[in-house]
Short mmCIF file of C-alpha atoms and ligand atoms in Angstrom, two decimals:
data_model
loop_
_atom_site.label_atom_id
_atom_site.label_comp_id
_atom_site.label_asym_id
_atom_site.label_seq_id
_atom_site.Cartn_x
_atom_site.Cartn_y
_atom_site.Cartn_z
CA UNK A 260 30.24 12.94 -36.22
CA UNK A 261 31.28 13.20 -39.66
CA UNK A 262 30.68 16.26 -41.94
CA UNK A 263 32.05 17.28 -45.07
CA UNK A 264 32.92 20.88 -45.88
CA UNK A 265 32.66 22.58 -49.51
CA UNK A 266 32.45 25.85 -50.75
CA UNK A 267 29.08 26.74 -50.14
CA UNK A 268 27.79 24.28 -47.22
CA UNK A 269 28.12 21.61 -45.01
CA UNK A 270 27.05 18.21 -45.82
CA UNK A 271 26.41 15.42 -43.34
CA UNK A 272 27.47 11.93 -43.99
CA UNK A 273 23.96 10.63 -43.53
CA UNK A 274 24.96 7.60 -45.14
CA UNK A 275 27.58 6.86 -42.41
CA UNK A 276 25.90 8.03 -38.91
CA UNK A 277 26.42 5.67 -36.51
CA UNK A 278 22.81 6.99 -35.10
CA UNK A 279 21.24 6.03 -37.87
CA UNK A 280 19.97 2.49 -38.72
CA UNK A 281 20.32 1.34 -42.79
CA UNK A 282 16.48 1.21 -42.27
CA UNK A 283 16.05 5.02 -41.13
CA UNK A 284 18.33 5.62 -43.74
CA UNK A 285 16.59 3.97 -45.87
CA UNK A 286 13.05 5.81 -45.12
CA UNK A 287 15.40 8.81 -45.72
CA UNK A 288 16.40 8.23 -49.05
CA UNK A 289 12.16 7.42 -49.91
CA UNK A 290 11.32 10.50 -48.60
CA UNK A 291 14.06 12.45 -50.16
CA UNK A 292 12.99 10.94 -53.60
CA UNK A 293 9.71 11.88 -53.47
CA UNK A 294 10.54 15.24 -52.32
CA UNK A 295 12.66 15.72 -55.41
CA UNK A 296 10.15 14.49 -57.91
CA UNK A 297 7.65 16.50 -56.14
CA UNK A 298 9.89 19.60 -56.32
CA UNK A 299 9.09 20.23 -52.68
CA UNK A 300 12.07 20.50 -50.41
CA UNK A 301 11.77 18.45 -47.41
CA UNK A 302 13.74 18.48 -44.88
CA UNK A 303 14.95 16.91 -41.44
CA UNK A 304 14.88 19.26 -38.40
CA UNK A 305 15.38 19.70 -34.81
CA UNK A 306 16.54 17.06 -32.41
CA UNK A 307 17.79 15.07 -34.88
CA UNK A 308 20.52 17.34 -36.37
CA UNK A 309 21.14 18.44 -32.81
CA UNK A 310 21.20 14.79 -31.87
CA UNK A 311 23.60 14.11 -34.94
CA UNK A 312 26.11 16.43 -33.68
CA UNK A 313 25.63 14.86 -30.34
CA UNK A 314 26.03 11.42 -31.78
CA UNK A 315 22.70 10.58 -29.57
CA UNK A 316 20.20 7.86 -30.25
CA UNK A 317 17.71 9.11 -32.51
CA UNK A 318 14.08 9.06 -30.32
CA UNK A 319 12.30 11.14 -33.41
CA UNK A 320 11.83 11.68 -36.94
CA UNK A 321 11.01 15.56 -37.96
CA UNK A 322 10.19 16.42 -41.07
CA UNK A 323 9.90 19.90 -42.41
CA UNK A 324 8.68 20.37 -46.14
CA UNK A 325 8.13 23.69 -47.78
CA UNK A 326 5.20 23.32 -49.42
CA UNK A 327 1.51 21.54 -47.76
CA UNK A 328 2.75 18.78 -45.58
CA UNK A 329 -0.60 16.68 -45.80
CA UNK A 330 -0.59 16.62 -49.52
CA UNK A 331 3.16 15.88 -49.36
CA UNK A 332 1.94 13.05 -46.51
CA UNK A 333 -0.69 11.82 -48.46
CA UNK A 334 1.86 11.20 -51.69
CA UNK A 335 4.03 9.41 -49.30
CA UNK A 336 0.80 7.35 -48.63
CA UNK A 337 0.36 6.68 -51.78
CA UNK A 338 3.63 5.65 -53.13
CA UNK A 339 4.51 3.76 -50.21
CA UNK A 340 1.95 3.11 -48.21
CA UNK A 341 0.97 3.17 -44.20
CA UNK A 342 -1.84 5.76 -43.16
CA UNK A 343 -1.77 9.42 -42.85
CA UNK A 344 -3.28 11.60 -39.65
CA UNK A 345 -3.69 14.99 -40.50
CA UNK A 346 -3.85 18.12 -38.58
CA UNK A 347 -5.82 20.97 -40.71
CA UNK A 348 -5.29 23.45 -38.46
CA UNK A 349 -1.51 23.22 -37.95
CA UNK A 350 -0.92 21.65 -41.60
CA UNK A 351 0.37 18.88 -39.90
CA UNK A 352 0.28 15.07 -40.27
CA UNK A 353 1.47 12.37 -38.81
CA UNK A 354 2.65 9.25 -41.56
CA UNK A 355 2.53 6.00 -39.39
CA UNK A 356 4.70 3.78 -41.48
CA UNK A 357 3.91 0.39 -43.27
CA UNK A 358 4.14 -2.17 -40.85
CA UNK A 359 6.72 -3.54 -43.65
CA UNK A 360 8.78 -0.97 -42.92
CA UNK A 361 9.94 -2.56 -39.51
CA UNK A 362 11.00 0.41 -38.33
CA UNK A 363 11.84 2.41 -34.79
CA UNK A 364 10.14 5.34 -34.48
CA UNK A 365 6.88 3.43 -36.18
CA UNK A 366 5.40 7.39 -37.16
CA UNK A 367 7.10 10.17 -38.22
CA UNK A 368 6.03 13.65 -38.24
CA UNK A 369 5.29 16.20 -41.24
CA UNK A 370 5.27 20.09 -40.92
CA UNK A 371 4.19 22.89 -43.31
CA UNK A 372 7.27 25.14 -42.67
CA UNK A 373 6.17 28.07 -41.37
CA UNK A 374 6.37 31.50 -39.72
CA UNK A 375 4.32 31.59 -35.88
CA UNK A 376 3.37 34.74 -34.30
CA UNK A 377 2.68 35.06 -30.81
CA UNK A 378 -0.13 37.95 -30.82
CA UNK A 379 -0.61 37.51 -26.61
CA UNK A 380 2.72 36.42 -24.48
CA UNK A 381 2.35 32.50 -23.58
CA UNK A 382 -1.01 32.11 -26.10
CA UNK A 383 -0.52 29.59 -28.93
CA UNK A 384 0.99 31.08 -31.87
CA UNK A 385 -1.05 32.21 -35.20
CA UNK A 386 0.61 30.26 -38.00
CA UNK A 387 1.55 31.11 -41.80
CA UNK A 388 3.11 28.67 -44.20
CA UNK A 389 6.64 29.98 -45.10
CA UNK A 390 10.42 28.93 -45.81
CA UNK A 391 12.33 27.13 -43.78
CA UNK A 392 14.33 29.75 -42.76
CA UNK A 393 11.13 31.53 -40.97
CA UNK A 394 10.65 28.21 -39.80
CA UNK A 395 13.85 27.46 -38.26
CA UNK A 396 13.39 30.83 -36.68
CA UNK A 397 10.47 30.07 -34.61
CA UNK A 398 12.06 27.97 -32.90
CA UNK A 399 13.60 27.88 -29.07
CA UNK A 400 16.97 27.25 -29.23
CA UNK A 401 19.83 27.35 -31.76
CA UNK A 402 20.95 24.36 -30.92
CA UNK A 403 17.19 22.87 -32.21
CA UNK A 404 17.28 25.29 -35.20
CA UNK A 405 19.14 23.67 -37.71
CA UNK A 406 18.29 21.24 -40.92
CA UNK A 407 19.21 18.66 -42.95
CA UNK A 408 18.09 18.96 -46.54
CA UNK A 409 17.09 15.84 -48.12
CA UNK A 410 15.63 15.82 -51.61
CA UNK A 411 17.85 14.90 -54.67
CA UNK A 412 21.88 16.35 -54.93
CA UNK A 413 20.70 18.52 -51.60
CA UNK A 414 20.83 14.85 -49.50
CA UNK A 415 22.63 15.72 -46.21
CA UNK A 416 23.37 19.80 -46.37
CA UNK A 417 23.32 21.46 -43.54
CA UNK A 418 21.34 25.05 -42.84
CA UNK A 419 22.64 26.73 -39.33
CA UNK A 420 21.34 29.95 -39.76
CA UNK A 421 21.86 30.95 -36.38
CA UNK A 422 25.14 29.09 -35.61
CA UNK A 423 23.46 26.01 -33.64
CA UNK A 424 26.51 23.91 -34.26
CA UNK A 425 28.55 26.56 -32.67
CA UNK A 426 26.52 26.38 -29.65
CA UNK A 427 26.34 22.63 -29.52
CA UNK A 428 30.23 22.52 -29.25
CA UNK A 429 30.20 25.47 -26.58
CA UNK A 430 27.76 23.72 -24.98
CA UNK A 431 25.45 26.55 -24.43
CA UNK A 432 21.70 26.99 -24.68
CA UNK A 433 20.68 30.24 -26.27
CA UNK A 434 16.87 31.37 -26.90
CA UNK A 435 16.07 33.14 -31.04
CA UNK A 436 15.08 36.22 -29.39
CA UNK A 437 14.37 38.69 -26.47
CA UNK A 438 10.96 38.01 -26.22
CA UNK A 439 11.29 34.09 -26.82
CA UNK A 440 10.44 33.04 -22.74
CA UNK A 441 7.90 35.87 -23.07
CA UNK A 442 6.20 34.01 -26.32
CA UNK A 443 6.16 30.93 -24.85
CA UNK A 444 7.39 30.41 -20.93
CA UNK A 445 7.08 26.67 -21.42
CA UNK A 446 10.71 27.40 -23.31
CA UNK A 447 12.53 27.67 -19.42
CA UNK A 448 11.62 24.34 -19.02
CA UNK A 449 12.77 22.89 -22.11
CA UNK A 450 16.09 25.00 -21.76
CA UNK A 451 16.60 23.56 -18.02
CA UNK A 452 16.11 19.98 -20.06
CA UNK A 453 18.61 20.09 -22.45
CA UNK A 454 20.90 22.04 -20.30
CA UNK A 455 20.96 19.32 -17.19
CA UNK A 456 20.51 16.26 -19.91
CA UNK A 457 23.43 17.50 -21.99
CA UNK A 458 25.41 19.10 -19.13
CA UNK A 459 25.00 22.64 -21.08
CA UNK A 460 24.49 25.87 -19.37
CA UNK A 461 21.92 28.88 -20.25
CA UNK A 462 24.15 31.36 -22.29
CA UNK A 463 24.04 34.41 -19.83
CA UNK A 464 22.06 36.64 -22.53
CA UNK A 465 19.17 33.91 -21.95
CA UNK A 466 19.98 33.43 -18.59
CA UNK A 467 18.62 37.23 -18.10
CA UNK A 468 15.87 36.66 -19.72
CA UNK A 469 14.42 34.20 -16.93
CA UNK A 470 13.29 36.85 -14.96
CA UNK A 471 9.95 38.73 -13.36
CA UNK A 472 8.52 39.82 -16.90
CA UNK A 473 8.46 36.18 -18.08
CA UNK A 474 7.51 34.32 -15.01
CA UNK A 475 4.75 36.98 -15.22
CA UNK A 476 3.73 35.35 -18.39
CA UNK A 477 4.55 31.62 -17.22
CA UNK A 478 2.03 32.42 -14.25
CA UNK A 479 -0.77 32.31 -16.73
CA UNK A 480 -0.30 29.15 -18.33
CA UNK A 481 -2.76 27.02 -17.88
CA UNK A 482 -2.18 23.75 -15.68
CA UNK A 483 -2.23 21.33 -18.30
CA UNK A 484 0.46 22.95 -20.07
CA UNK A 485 2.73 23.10 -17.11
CA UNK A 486 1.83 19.59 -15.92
CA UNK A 487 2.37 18.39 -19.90
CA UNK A 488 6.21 19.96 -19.14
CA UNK A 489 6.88 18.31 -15.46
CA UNK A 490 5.82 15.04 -17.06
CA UNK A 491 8.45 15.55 -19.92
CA UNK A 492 10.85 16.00 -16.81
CA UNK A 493 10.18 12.98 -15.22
CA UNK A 494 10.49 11.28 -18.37
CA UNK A 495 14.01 12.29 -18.23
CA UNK A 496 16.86 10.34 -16.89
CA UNK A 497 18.13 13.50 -14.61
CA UNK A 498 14.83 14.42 -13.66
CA UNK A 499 15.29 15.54 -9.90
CA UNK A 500 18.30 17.55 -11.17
CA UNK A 501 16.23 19.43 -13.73
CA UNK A 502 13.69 19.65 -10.94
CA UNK A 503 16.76 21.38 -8.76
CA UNK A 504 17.45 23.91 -11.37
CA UNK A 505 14.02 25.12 -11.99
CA UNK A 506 13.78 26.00 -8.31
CA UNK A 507 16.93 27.60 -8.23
CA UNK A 508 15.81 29.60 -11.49
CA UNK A 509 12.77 31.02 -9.20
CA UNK A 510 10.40 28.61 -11.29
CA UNK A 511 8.70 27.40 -7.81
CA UNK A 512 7.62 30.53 -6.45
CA UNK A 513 6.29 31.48 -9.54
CA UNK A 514 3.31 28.93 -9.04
CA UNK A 515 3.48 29.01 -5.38
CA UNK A 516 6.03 29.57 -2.85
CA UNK A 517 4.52 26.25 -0.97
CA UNK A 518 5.38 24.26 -4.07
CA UNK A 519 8.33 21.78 -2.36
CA UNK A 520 11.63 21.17 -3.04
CA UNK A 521 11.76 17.32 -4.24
CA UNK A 522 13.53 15.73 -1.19
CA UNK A 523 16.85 14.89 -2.22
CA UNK A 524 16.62 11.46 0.19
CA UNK A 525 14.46 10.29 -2.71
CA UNK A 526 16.66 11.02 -5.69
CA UNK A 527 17.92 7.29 -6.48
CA UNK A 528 14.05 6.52 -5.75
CA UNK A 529 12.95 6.82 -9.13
CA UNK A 530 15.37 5.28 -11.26
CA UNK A 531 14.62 1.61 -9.37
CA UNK A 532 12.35 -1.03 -11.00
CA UNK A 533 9.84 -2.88 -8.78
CA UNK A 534 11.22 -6.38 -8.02
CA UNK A 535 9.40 -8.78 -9.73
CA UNK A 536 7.65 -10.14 -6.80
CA UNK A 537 5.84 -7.09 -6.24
CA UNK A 538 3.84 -8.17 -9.45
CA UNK A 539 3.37 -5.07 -11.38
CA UNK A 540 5.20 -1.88 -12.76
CA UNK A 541 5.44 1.59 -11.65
CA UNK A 542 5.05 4.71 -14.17
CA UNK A 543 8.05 6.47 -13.77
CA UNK A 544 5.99 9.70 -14.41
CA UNK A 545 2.81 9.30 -11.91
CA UNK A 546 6.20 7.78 -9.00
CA UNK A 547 8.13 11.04 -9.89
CA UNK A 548 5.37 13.20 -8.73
CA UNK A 549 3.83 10.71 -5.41
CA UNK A 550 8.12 10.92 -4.48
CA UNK A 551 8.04 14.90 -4.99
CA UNK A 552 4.90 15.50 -2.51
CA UNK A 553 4.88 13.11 -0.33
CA UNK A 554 6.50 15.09 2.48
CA UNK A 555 3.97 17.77 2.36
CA UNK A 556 0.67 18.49 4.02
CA UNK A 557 -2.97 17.29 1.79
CA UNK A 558 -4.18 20.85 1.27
CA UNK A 559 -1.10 21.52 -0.39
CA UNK A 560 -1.19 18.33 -2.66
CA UNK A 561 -4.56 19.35 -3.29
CA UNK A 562 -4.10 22.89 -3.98
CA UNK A 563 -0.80 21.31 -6.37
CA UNK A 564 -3.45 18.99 -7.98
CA UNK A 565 -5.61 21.60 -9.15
CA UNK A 566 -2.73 24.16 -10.47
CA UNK A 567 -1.23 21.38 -12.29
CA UNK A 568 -4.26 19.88 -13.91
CA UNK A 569 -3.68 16.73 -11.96
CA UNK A 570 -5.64 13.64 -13.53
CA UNK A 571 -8.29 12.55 -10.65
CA UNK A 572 -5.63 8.99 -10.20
CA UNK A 573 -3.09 10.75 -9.64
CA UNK A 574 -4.60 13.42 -7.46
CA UNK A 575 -6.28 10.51 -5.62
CA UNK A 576 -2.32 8.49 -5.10
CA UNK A 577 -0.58 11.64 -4.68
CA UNK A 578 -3.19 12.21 -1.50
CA UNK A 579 -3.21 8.76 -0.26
CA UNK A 580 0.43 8.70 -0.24
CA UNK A 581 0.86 11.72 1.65
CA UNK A 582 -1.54 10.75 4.12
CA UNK A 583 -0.31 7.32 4.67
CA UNK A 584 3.34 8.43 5.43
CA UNK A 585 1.34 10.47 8.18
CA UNK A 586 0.12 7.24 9.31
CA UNK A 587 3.04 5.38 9.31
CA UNK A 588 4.10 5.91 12.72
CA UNK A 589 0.74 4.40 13.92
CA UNK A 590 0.70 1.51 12.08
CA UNK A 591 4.42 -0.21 13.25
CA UNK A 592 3.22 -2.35 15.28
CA UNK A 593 0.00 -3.62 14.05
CA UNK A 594 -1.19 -6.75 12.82
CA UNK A 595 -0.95 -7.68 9.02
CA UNK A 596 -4.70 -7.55 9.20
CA UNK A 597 -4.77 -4.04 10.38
CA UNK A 598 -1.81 -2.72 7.90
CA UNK A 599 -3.98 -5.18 4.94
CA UNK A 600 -7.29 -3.30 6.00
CA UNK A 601 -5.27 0.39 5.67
CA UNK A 602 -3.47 -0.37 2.44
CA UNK A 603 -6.16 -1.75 0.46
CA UNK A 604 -7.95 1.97 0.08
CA UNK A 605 -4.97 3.24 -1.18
CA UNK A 606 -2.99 2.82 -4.93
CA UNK A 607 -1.06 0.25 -5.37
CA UNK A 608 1.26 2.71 -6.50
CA UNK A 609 1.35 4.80 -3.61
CA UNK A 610 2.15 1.81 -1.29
CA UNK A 611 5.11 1.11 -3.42
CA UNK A 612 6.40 4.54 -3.46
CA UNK A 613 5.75 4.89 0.37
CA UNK A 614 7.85 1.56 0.65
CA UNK A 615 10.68 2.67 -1.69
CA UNK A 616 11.06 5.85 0.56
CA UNK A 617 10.35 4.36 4.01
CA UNK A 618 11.53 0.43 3.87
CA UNK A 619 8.69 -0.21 6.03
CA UNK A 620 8.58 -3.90 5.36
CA UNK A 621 5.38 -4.29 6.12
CA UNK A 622 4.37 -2.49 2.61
CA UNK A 623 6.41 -4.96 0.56
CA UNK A 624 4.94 -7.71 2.75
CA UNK A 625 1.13 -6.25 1.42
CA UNK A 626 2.78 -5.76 -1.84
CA UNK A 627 3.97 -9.09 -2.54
CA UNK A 628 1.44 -11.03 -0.40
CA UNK A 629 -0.87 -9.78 2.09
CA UNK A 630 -3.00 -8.42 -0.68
CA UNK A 631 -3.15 -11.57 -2.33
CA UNK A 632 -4.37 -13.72 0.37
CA UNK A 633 -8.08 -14.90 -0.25
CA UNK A 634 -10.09 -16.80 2.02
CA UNK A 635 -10.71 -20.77 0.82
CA UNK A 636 -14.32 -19.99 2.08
CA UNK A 637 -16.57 -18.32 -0.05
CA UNK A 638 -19.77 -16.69 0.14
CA UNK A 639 -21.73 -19.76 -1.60
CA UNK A 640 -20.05 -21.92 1.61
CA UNK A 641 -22.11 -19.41 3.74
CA UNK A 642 -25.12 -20.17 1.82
CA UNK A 643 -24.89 -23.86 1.40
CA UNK A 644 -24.67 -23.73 5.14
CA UNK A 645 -27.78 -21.94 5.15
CA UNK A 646 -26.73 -18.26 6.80
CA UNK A 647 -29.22 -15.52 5.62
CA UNK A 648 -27.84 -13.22 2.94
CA UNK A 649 -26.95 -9.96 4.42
CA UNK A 650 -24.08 -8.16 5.99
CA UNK A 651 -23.28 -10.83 8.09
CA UNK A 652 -21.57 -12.67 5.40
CA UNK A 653 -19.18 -9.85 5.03
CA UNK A 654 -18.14 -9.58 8.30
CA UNK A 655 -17.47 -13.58 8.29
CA UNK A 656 -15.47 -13.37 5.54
CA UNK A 657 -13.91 -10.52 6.94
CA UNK A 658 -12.47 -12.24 9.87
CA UNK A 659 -11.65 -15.15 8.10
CA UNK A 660 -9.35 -13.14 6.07
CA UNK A 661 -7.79 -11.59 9.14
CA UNK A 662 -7.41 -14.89 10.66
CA UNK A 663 -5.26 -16.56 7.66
CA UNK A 664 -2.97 -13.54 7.55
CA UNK A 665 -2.43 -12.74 11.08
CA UNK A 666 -1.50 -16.61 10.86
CA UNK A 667 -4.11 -17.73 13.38
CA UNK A 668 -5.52 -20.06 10.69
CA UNK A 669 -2.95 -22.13 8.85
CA UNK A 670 -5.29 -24.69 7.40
CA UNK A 671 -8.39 -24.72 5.52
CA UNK A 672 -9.69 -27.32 8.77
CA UNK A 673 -8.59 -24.67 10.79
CA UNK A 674 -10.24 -22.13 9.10
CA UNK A 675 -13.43 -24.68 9.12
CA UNK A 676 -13.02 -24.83 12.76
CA UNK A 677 -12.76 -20.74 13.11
CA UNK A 678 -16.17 -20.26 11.26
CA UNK A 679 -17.99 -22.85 13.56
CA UNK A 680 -17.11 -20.67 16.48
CA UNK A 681 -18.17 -17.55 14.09
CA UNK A 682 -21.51 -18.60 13.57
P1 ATP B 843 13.69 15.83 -27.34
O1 ATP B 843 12.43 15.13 -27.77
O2 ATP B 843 14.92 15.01 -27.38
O3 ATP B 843 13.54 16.61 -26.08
P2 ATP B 843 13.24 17.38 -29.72
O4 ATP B 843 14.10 18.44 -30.32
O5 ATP B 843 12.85 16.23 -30.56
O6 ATP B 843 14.01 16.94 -28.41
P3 ATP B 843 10.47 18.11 -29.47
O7 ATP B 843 9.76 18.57 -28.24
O8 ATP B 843 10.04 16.86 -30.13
O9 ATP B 843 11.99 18.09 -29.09
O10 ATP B 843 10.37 19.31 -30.51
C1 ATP B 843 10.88 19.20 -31.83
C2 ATP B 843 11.44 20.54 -32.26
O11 ATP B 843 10.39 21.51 -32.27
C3 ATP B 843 12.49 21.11 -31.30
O12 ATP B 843 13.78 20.65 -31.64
C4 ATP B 843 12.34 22.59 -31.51
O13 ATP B 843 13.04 23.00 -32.64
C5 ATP B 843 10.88 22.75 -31.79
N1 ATP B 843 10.10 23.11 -30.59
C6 ATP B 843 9.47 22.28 -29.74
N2 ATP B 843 8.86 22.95 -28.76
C7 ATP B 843 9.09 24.26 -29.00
C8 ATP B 843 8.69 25.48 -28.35
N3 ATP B 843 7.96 25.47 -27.24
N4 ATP B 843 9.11 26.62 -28.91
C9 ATP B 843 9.85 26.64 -30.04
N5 ATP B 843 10.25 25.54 -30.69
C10 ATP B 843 9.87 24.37 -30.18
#
């Protein structure tokens, strides 16, 4: 981290972050232009400058501008090109870049600075354009409230107004306000985020603040917004930790005391890749939640499902999974038919994630070929041999395919000489 002190401010080296690539830097410098031959000050906010201080690898591109961020976006548009979604509502657009540009991210975001006032606890905020000082006041945490200025001899200063940099090196996570988890309880979960990804702590005046009167509030929120914040968690590298921490902060009990614990035997689960043999790729998100309830009872996962806004897959995998573990114990000694016949109702998904918690290896055996085995008789062999159409044929088939993977047919002239005693 390099910054360079003067009288009035603090600049960053932008020029020389070793997060930055000369292309991002480069994008930078375009934007800052404009901005200063626009007379509108833009500039860069949030996780970056946090991220900066952090000396993190840059994931996004924020950019604040006081004055109308679409007409600012749709002046980048024109002078350099790539396409422009806008948000009227919000004032907000989105600037996906010229392909030219060759660029990581490929979008970046633009935002009206502005003041937000919560009118109900844990409603969306009403929203008024304003300074970036309002703007960097709306936001959760100090560490996330500073900016980098961009346009013209302003390239690289640094606004802390509320001492985010002092934070950062204290390594402390501190909410605006009083009311801030009242506002918006979805800010608990980003604060356990940071705090377990950057090995921070709540400062103890927001630690109080997770308490009855905002949990109150949290119990409100609608299941979609929850589930939109336990997906962010899985996204996360320490996500069972984070999950840890929320249950230790009461979070759990605030949705329902039945909620589980996520089984600690399954913390390395998630981090593993499927082997290639298994022929496709988990979603570390939908996996995070199949390995969190697949201890517990279906009426729970079902009553989970609903609270959390659960997409009908992943209702349907976190169900099968649960019930399948239940039938483990059944299963151990059947025949590769039997297990096939079981495992083909349920998600691919929810096989693998029984399989990563179990080691049964009869799941990795349906994984990586049970489930591929086909029959070389087809139903047009049925017909050329004159069968009637009808439900017959499926039954045929049925214990052809049990045959070959059972391994009481080898060969295709053994499997000849099965359907001639099948018919
Ligand atoms: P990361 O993506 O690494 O978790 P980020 O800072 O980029 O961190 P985003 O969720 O993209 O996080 O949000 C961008 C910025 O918007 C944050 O840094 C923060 O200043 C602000 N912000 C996001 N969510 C909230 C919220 N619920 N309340 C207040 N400010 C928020």
């Amino acid at each position: 981290m390099t910054t360079h002190k003067n009288t009035h401010n603090i600049k960053l080296e932008l020029e020389n972050a070793r997060i930055l690539s000369s292309r991002q830097l480069a994008l930078l410098r375009k934007i800052a232009s404009l901005s200063e031959s626009l007379h509108i000050p833009a500039y860069l906010v949030g996780g970056f400058v946090r991220d900066y201080f952090l000396e993190k690898q840059v994931n996004d591109l924020d950019i604040v501008v006081e004055g109308d961020a679409i007409e600012f976006g749709e002046s980048l548009v024109k002078k350099y090109g790539g396409k422009l979604t806008p948000h009227t509502k919000f004032r907000t657009a989105i600037w996906n870049l010229p392909s030219s540009f060759i660029i990581y991210p490929s979008s970046l975001d633009l935002i009206t600075a502005r003041n937000e006032i919560y009118k109900t606890p844990g409603a969306l905020p009403t929203i008024k354009p304003s300074t970036i000082d309002d703007d960097l006041r709306r936001r959760d945490f100090t560490i996330n409230a500073m900016a980098v200025r961009l346009d013209g001899d302003h390239f690289g200063e640094l606004l802390d107004p509320l001492n985010g940099q002092d934070d950062l090196e204290k390594k402390l996570i501190r909410v605006l306000h009083s009311r801030s988890f009242i506002d918006d309880p979805t800010r608990i979960f980003r604060a356990v985020r940071y705090a377990v990804r950057y090995s921070f702590i709540l400062h103890p005046s927001s630690f109080i603040l997770v308490n009855p009167e905002s949990f109150a509030v949290l119990k409100t929120l609608s299941g979609e917004r929850i589930r939109h914040e336990f997906d962010l968690i899985f996204e996360e590298e320490k996500s069972v930790r984070m999950l840890a921490h929320l249950h230790e902060l009461g979070v759990f009990d605030v949705f329902n005391p039945s909620l589980p614990k996520f089984n600690n035997k399954y913390s390395n689960l998630l981090d593993a890749s499927a082997p290639a043999e298994f022929g496709f790729s988990a979603n570390r998100i939908t996996l995070g939640y199949l390995l969190w309830f697949m201890d517990s009872p279906a009426d729970v996962v079902e009553f989970f499902s609903k609270r959390f806004d659960f997409t009908s897959e992943l209702r349907e995998a976190a169900l099968a999974v649960a019930q399948l573990k239940n039938d483990l114990a059944s299963l151990t000694d059947a025949k590769p038919s039997k297990w096939t016949m079981r495992l083909e109702k349920v998600p691919l998904i929810s096989v693998y994630a029984l399989w990563l918690a179990s080691n049964q290896p009869a799941l990795k055996d349906f994984l990586v070929n049970w489930r591929h085995v086909k029959t070389t008789i087809t139903g047009d062999d049925l017909k050329a041999r004159g069968i009637p159409t009808g439900p017959r044929y499926k039954e045929i088939l049925f214990q052809l395919r049990s045959a070959w993977l059972d391994g009481d047919v080898k060969n295709d002239k053994e499997e000849e000489e099965l359907l001639n005693t099948l018919l």
